[in-house]
mmCIF file of C-alpha atoms in Angstrom:
data_model
loop_
_atom_site.group_PDB
_atom_site.id
_atom_site.type_symbol
_atom_site.label_atom_id
_atom_site.label_comp_id
_atom_site.label_asym_id
_atom_site.label_seq_id
_atom_site.Cartn_x
_atom_site.Cartn_y
_atom_site.Cartn_z
ATOM 1 C CA UNK A 235 123.536 65.881 -22.768
ATOM 2 C CA UNK A 236 124.496 62.704 -24.513
ATOM 3 C CA UNK A 237 122.268 61.151 -27.165
ATOM 4 C CA UNK A 238 122.057 57.372 -27.973
ATOM 5 C CA UNK A 239 120.561 55.451 -30.914
ATOM 6 C CA UNK A 240 117.939 52.786 -30.369
ATOM 7 C CA UNK A 241 120.486 50.026 -31.080
ATOM 8 C CA UNK A 242 122.906 51.522 -28.525
ATOM 9 C CA UNK A 243 120.308 51.628 -25.870
ATOM 10 C CA UNK A 244 119.190 48.106 -26.550
ATOM 11 C CA UNK A 245 122.774 46.913 -26.151
ATOM 12 C CA UNK A 246 123.221 48.847 -22.877
ATOM 13 C CA UNK A 247 119.925 47.488 -21.541
ATOM 14 C CA UNK A 248 120.811 43.879 -22.613
ATOM 15 C CA UNK A 249 117.921 43.232 -24.951
ATOM 16 C CA UNK A 250 117.520 43.071 -28.700
ATOM 17 C CA UNK A 251 116.515 46.103 -30.623
ATOM 18 C CA UNK A 252 113.265 44.426 -31.551
ATOM 19 C CA UNK A 253 112.482 43.908 -27.962
ATOM 20 C CA UNK A 254 113.090 47.476 -27.095
ATOM 21 C CA UNK A 255 110.908 48.609 -29.965
ATOM 22 C CA UNK A 256 108.068 46.358 -28.849
ATOM 23 C CA UNK A 257 108.200 47.896 -25.424
ATOM 24 C CA UNK A 258 107.876 51.343 -27.112
ATOM 25 C CA UNK A 259 105.022 50.229 -29.424
ATOM 26 C CA UNK A 260 103.058 48.664 -26.522
ATOM 27 C CA UNK A 261 103.537 51.777 -24.357
ATOM 28 C CA UNK A 262 105.549 49.935 -21.656
ATOM 29 C CA UNK A 263 108.199 52.715 -21.766
ATOM 30 C CA UNK A 264 107.706 56.258 -22.996
ATOM 31 C CA UNK A 265 108.769 57.158 -26.521
ATOM 32 C CA UNK A 266 112.003 59.205 -26.595
ATOM 33 C CA UNK A 267 112.059 62.444 -28.644
ATOM 34 C CA UNK A 268 112.502 62.175 -32.329
ATOM 35 C CA UNK A 269 114.520 64.184 -34.810
ATOM 36 C CA UNK A 270 114.775 64.357 -38.589
ATOM 37 C CA UNK A 271 118.329 63.790 -39.917
ATOM 38 C CA UNK A 272 119.080 63.440 -43.589
ATOM 39 C CA UNK A 273 115.418 62.953 -44.306
ATOM 40 C CA UNK A 274 114.963 60.135 -41.834
ATOM 41 C CA UNK A 275 113.160 60.328 -38.483
ATOM 42 C CA UNK A 276 115.365 58.919 -35.677
ATOM 43 C CA UNK A 277 114.837 58.441 -31.974
ATOM 44 C CA UNK A 278 117.351 60.234 -29.695
ATOM 45 C CA UNK A 279 117.517 58.674 -26.365
ATOM 46 C CA UNK A 280 119.040 60.531 -23.413
ATOM 47 C CA UNK A 281 120.292 59.323 -19.985
ATOM 48 C CA UNK A 282 116.789 59.532 -18.554
ATOM 49 C CA UNK A 283 115.266 57.488 -21.285
ATOM 50 C CA UNK A 284 118.016 54.877 -20.928
ATOM 51 C CA UNK A 285 117.361 54.684 -17.129
ATOM 52 C CA UNK A 286 113.632 54.138 -17.752
ATOM 53 C CA UNK A 287 114.344 51.207 -20.106
ATOM 54 C CA UNK A 288 116.756 49.695 -17.616
ATOM 55 C CA UNK A 289 114.315 50.041 -14.801
ATOM 56 C CA UNK A 290 111.497 48.385 -16.886
ATOM 57 C CA UNK A 291 113.789 45.380 -17.563
ATOM 58 C CA UNK A 292 114.795 45.164 -13.927
ATOM 59 C CA UNK A 293 111.210 45.196 -12.773
ATOM 60 C CA UNK A 294 109.753 42.839 -15.361
ATOM 61 C CA UNK A 295 112.490 40.293 -16.308
ATOM 62 C CA UNK A 296 114.448 37.696 -14.303
ATOM 63 C CA UNK A 297 118.237 37.677 -14.238
ATOM 64 C CA UNK A 298 119.899 35.215 -16.511
ATOM 65 C CA UNK A 299 117.812 34.066 -19.474
ATOM 66 C CA UNK A 300 115.739 37.265 -19.768
ATOM 67 C CA UNK A 301 112.464 35.515 -19.331
ATOM 68 C CA UNK A 302 109.508 37.409 -17.888
ATOM 69 C CA UNK A 303 108.802 36.956 -14.173
ATOM 70 C CA UNK A 304 105.867 34.612 -13.532
ATOM 71 C CA UNK A 305 102.784 36.004 -11.945
ATOM 72 C CA UNK A 306 102.415 34.515 -8.453
#
């Protein structure tokens, strides 16, 4: 199974790393598993976590400028 960093996932989804972290902190997407490497705790994203982030963006953001869909 492949593992990705938060920065890699953000690039693949097409959002900034801060946006992705905001989604995590607000509970909009589930937190990926964490691991301690060289004394630092890092998030390890797998393909399923990546798919969840992509799905969240597709369902909540318009194409193009990345703005949130308006509530109609």
